[in-house]
mmCIF file of C-alpha atoms in Angstrom:
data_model
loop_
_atom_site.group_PDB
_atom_site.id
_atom_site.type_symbol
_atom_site.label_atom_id
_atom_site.label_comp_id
_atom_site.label_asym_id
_atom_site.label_seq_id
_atom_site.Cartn_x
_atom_site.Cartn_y
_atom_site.Cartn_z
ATOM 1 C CA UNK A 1 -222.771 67.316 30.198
ATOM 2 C CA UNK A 2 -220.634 66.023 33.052
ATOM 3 C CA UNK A 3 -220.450 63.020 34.646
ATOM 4 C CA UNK A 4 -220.762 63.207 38.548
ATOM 5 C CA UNK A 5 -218.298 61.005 40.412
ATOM 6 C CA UNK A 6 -218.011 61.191 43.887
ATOM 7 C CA UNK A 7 -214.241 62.524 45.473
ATOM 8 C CA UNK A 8 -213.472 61.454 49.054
ATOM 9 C CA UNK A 9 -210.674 63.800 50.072
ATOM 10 C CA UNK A 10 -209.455 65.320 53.190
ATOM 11 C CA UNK A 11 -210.829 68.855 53.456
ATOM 12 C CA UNK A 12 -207.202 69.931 54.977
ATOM 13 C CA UNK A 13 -204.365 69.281 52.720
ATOM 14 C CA UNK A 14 -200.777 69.735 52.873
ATOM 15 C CA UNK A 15 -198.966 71.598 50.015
ATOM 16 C CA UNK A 16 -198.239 68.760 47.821
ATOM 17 C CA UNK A 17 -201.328 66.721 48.935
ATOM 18 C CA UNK A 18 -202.799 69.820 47.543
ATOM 19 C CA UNK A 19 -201.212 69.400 44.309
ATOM 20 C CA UNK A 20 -202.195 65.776 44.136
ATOM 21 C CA UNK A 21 -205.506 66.582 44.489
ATOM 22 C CA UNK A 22 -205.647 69.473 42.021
ATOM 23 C CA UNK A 23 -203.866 67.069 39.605
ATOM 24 C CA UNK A 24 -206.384 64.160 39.926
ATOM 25 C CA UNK A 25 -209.045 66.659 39.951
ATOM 26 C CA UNK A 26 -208.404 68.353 36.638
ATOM 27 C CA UNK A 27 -207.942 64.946 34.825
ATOM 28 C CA UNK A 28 -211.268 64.381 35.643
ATOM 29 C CA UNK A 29 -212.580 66.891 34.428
ATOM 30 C CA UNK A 30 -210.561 66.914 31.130
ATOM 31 C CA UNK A 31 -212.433 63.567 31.136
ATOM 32 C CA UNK A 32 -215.452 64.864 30.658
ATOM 33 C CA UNK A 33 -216.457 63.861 34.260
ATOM 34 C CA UNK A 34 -217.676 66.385 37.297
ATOM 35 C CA UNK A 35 -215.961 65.683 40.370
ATOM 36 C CA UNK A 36 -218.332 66.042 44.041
ATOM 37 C CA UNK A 37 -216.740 66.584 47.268
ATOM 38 C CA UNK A 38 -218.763 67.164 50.672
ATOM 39 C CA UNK A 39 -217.327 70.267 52.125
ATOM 40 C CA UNK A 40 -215.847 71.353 48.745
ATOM 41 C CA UNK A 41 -218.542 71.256 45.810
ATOM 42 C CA UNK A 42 -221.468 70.171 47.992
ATOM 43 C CA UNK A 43 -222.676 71.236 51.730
ATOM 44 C CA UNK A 44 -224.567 69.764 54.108
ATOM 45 C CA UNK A 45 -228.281 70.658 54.687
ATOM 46 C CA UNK A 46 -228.387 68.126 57.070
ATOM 47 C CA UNK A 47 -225.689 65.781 59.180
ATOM 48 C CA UNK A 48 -222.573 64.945 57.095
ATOM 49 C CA UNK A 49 -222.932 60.948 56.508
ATOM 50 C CA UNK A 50 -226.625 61.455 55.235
ATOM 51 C CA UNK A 51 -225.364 64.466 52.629
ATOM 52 C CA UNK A 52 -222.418 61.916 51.327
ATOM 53 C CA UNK A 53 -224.962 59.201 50.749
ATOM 54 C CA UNK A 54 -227.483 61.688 49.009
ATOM 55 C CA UNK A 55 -224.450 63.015 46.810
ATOM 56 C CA UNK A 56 -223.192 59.285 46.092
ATOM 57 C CA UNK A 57 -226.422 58.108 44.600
ATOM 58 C CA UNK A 58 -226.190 60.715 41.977
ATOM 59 C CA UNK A 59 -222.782 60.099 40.774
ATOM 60 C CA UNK A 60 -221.733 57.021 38.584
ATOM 61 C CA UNK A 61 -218.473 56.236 40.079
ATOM 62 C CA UNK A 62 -216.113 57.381 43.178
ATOM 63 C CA UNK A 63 -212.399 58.193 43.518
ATOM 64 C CA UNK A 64 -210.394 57.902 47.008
ATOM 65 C CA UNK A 65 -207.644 59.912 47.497
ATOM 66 C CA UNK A 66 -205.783 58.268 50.761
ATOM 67 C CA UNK A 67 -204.099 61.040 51.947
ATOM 68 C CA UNK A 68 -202.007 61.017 55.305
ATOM 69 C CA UNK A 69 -204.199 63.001 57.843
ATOM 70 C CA UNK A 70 -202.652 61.157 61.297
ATOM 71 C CA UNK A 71 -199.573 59.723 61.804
ATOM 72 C CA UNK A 72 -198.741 57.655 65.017
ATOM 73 C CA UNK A 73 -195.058 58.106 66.005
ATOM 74 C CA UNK A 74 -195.168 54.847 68.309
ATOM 75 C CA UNK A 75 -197.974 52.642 69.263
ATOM 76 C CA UNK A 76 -198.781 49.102 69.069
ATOM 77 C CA UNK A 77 -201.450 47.386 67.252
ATOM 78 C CA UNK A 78 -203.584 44.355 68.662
ATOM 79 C CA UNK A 79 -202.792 44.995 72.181
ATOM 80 C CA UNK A 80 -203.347 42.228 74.438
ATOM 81 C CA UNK A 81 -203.638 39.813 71.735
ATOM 82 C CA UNK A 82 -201.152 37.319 69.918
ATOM 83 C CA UNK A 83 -201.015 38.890 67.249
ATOM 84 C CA UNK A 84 -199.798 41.987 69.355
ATOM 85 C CA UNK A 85 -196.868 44.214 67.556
ATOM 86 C CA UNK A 86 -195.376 47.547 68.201
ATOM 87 C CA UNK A 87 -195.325 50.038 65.192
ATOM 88 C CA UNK A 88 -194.209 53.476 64.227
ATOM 89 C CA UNK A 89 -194.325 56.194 62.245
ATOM 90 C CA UNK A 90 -197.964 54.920 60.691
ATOM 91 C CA UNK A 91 -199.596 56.918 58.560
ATOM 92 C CA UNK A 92 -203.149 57.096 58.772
ATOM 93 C CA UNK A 93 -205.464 58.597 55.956
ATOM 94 C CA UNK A 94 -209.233 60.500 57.254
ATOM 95 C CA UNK A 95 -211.898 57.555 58.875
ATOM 96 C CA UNK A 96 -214.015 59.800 55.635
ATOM 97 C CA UNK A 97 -212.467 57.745 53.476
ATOM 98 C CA UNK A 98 -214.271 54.376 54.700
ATOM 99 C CA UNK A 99 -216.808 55.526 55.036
ATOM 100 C CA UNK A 100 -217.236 56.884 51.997
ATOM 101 C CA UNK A 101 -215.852 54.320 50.031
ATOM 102 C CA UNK A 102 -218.357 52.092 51.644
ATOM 103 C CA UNK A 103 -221.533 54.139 50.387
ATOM 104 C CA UNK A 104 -219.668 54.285 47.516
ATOM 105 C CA UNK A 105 -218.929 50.730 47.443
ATOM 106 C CA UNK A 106 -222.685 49.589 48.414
ATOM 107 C CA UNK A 107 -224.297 51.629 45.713
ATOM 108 C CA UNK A 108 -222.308 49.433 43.415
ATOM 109 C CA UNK A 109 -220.138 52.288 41.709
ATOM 110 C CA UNK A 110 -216.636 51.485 40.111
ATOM 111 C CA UNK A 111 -214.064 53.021 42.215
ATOM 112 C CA UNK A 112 -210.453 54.635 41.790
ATOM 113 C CA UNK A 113 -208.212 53.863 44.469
ATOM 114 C CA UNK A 114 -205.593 56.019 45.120
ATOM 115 C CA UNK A 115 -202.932 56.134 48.523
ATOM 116 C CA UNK A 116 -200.207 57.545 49.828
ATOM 117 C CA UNK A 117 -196.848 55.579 51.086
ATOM 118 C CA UNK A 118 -197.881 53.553 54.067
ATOM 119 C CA UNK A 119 -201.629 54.176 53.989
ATOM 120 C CA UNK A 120 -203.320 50.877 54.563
ATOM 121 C CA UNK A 121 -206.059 49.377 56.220
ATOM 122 C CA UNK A 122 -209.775 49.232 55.199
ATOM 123 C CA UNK A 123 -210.698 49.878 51.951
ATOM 124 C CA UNK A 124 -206.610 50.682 51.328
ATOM 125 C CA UNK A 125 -205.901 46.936 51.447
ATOM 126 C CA UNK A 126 -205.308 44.856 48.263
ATOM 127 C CA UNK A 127 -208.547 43.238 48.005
ATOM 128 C CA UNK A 128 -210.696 44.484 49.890
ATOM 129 C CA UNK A 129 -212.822 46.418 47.075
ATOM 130 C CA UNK A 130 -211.658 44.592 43.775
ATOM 131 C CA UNK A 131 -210.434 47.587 42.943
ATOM 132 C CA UNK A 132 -206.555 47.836 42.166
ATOM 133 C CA UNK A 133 -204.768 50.099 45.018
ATOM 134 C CA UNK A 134 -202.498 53.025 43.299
ATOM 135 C CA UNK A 135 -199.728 54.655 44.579
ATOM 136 C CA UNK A 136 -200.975 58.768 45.052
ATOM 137 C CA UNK A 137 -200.193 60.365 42.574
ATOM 138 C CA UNK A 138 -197.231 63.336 42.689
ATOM 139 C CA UNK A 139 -196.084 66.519 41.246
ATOM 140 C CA UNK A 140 -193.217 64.238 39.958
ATOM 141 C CA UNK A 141 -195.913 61.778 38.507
ATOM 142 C CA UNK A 142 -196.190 60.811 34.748
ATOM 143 C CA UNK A 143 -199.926 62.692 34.322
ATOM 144 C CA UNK A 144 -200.391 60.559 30.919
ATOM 145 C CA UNK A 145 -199.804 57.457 33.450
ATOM 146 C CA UNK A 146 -202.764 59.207 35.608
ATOM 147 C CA UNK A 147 -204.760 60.064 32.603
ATOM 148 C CA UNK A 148 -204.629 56.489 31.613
ATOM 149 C CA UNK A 149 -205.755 54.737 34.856
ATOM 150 C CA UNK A 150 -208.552 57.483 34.646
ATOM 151 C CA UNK A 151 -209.567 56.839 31.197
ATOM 152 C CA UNK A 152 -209.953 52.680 31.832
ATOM 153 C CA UNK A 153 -211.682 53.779 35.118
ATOM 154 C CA UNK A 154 -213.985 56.197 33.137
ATOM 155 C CA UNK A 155 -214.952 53.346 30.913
ATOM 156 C CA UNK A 156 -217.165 51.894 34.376
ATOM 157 C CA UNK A 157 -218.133 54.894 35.057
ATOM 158 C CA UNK A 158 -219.772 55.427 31.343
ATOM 159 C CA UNK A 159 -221.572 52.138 31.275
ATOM 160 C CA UNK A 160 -222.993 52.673 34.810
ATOM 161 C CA UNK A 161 -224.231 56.340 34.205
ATOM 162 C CA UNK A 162 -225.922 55.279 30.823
ATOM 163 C CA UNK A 163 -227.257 51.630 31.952
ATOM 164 C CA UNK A 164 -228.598 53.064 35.136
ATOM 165 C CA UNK A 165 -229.966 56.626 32.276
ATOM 166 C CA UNK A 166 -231.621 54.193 30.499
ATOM 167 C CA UNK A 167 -233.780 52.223 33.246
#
């Protein structure tokens, strides 16, 4: 048997997004653990944000995959403040991927952090989750270096699906 864990992934993907996703996908699996996605393994019988909370409490961990979904060519952040500054060429990943990470987050599951180049912000910033922030991986990308942040992630994911089997 599987272990359900909980994906939070755009459900439009470039090419090699794509292949990121693929990649991270099948190393879970090859880990003996069953990825869910809303809009990909799972529908919705009801509105969206309900269905990903009703998924999350039946998986034992959850993996973000930060991909680029918006990018703002020029813009400036905290208008009208101090603190105001212009920026460009920011990537932005899917507002999914808070949220999510915050159900996923609040039902006390170990999460796997993953981002592209320039993603920040929310649950993409060092600290934010205790949960170490990697760099997405690539078709270029060591899998064995994947495998292995998968396998000490699995390790969480293990002792909460059997301490919360046991209860």
């Amino acid at each position: 048997m599987r272990i359900p864990v909980f994906v939070s992934v755009p459900s439009t993907l470039s090419p090699t997004q794509a292949a990121a996703h693929r990649l991270v996908e099948s190393l879970l699996t090859a880990n003996g653990l069953e990825p869910r996605t809303l809009g990909r393994s799972d529908y919705a019988l009801t509105f969206p944000l309900r269905e990903v909370y009703a998924i999350a409490r039946h998986c034992s961990g959850g993996v973000i995959l930060g991909f680029e979904q918006l990018r703002i060519s020029k813009g400036i952040r905290r208008p009208g403040t101090a603190d105001e500054t212009t920026v460009a060429d920011v990537p932005i990943p899917t507002p999914w991927n808070h949220l999510e990470a915050g159900i996923l987050f609040g039902l006390g599951l170990p999460l796997l952090i993953f981002r592209e180049p320039g993603v920040s912000g929310g649950i993409f910033d060092p600290g934010t989750s205790g949960s170490f922030i990697h760099p997405m991986p690539s078709p270029e990308s060591s899998p064995q270096d994947v495998n292995l942040l998968i396998q000490q992630w699995r390790s969480a994911v293990h002792e909460h699906y059997y301490r919360d089997t046991r209860g």
